[in-house]
PDB file of C-alpha atoms and ligand atoms in Angstrom:
ATOM      1  CA  MET A1222      -8.176  23.342  -9.628  1.00  0.00           C
ATOM      2  CA  ASN A1223      -4.491  24.093  -9.895  1.00  0.00           C
ATOM      3  CA  GLY A1224      -3.629  21.230 -12.214  1.00  0.00           C
ATOM      4  CA  ALA A1225      -0.579  20.275 -10.183  1.00  0.00           C
ATOM      5  CA  ALA A1226      -1.966  16.962  -9.065  1.00  0.00           C
ATOM      6  CA  LYS A1227       0.073  13.932  -9.968  1.00  0.00           C
ATOM      7  CA  PRO A1228      -1.538  10.614 -10.634  1.00  0.00           C
ATOM      8  CA  CYS A1229      -1.714   8.068  -7.855  1.00  0.00           C
ATOM      9  CA  PRO A1230       1.590   6.138  -7.821  1.00  0.00           C
ATOM     10  CA  ILE A1231      -0.264   2.954  -7.007  1.00  0.00           C
ATOM     11  CA  CYS A1232      -2.963   2.771  -9.626  1.00  0.00           C
ATOM     12  CA  GLY A1233      -2.502   5.879 -11.778  1.00  0.00           C
ATOM     13  CA  GLU A1234      -5.855   7.404 -10.978  1.00  0.00           C
ATOM     14  CA  PRO A1235      -5.966  11.154 -10.347  1.00  0.00           C
ATOM     15  CA  ALA A1236      -4.867  11.848  -6.791  1.00  0.00           C
ATOM     16  CA  ASP A1237      -7.451  12.899  -4.252  1.00  0.00           C
ATOM     17  CA  VAL A1238      -6.662  15.968  -2.195  1.00  0.00           C
ATOM     18  CA  LEU A1239      -7.562  14.043   0.930  1.00  0.00           C
ATOM     19  CA  PHE A1240      -5.155  11.227   0.232  1.00  0.00           C
ATOM     20  CA  LYS A1241      -2.525  12.727  -2.007  1.00  0.00           C
ATOM     21  CA  PRO A1242      -0.329  11.672  -3.507  1.00  0.00           C
ATOM     22  CA  PHE A1243      -2.731   8.750  -3.657  1.00  0.00           C
ATOM     23  CA  CYS A1244      -6.240   8.568  -5.007  1.00  0.00           C
ATOM     24  CA  SER A1245      -7.852   6.844  -2.079  1.00  0.00           C
ATOM     25  CA  LYS A1246      -7.283   5.504   1.391  1.00  0.00           C
ATOM     26  CA  ARG A1247      -6.995   2.086  -0.103  1.00  0.00           C
ATOM     27  CA  CYS A1248      -3.991   3.114  -2.161  1.00  0.00           C
ATOM     28  CA  THR A1249      -2.302   4.789   0.796  1.00  0.00           C
ATOM     29  CA  GLN A1250      -2.568   1.497   2.623  1.00  0.00           C
ATOM     30  CA  ILE A1251      -1.299  -0.486  -0.308  1.00  0.00           C
ATOM     31  CA  ASP A1252       1.737   1.761  -0.361  1.00  0.00           C
ATOM     32  CA  LEU A1253       2.208   1.377   3.379  1.00  0.00           C
ATOM     33  CA  HIS A1254       2.044  -2.372   3.079  1.00  0.00           C
ATOM     34  CA  ARG A1255       4.601  -2.395   0.323  1.00  0.00           C
ATOM     35  CA  TRP A1256       6.946  -0.272   2.321  1.00  0.00           C
ATOM     36  CA  PHE A1257       6.498  -2.307   5.438  1.00  0.00           C
ATOM     37  CA  GLY A1258       6.843  -5.513   3.496  1.00  0.00           C
ATOM     38  CA  GLU A1259      10.162  -4.446   2.059  1.00  0.00           C
ATOM     39  CA  ASN A1260      11.477  -3.452   5.427  1.00  0.00           C
ATOM     40  CA  TYR A1261      10.372  -6.703   6.891  1.00  0.00           C
ATOM     41  CA  ARG A1262      12.026  -8.672   4.152  1.00  0.00           C
ATOM     42  CA  ILE A1263      15.293  -6.833   4.639  1.00  0.00           C
ATOM     43  CA  GLU A1264      15.162  -7.428   8.356  1.00  0.00           C
ATOM     44  CA  THR A1265      14.634 -11.146   8.093  1.00  0.00           C
ATOM     45  CA  GLY A1266      16.939 -11.528   5.127  1.00  0.00           C
ATOM     46  CA  GLU A1267      14.589 -13.932   3.454  1.00  0.00           C
ATOM     47  CA  ALA A1268      11.406 -13.715   1.493  1.00  0.00           C
ATOM     48  CA  PRO A1269       8.575 -15.607   3.167  1.00  0.00           C
ATOM     49  CA  ASP A1270       6.754 -17.741   0.677  1.00  0.00           C
ATOM     50  CA  ASP A1271       3.303 -16.376   1.397  1.00  0.00           C
ATOM     51  CA  PRO A1272       2.591 -17.900   4.792  1.00  0.00           C
ATOM     52  CA  ALA A1273      -1.040 -18.619   5.533  1.00  0.00           C
ATOM     53  CA  PRO A1274      -2.707 -15.266   6.125  1.00  0.00           C
ATOM     54  CA  PRO A1275      -4.408 -15.043   9.523  1.00  0.00           C
ATOM     55  CA  ASN A1276      -7.436 -13.213   8.183  1.00  0.00           C
ATOM     56  CA  ARG A1277      -9.947 -14.976   6.023  1.00  0.00           C
ATOM     57  CA  ASP A1278     -10.718 -12.699   3.133  1.00  0.00           C
ATOM     58  CA  GLU A1279     -13.740 -11.207   4.808  1.00  0.00           C
ATOM     59  CA  GLU A1280     -13.827  -8.068   2.755  1.00  0.00           C
TER      60      GLU A1280
HETATM   61 ZN1   ZN B 184      -4.782   4.813  -6.451  1.00  0.00          ZN
END
């Protein structure tokens, strides 16, 4: 271990070498979604008020 690992910026867990700087694939995707969401909002110039999600929480 080289002790240089920073905590996951999403949840604060220790980062995983496979997903750094995140701790898991899930957190990498959360970050991606955030980023994409911001871009999208800027492009449209308005914040959508949580439109009905197409996928039914099937997780
Ligand atoms: Zn995380």
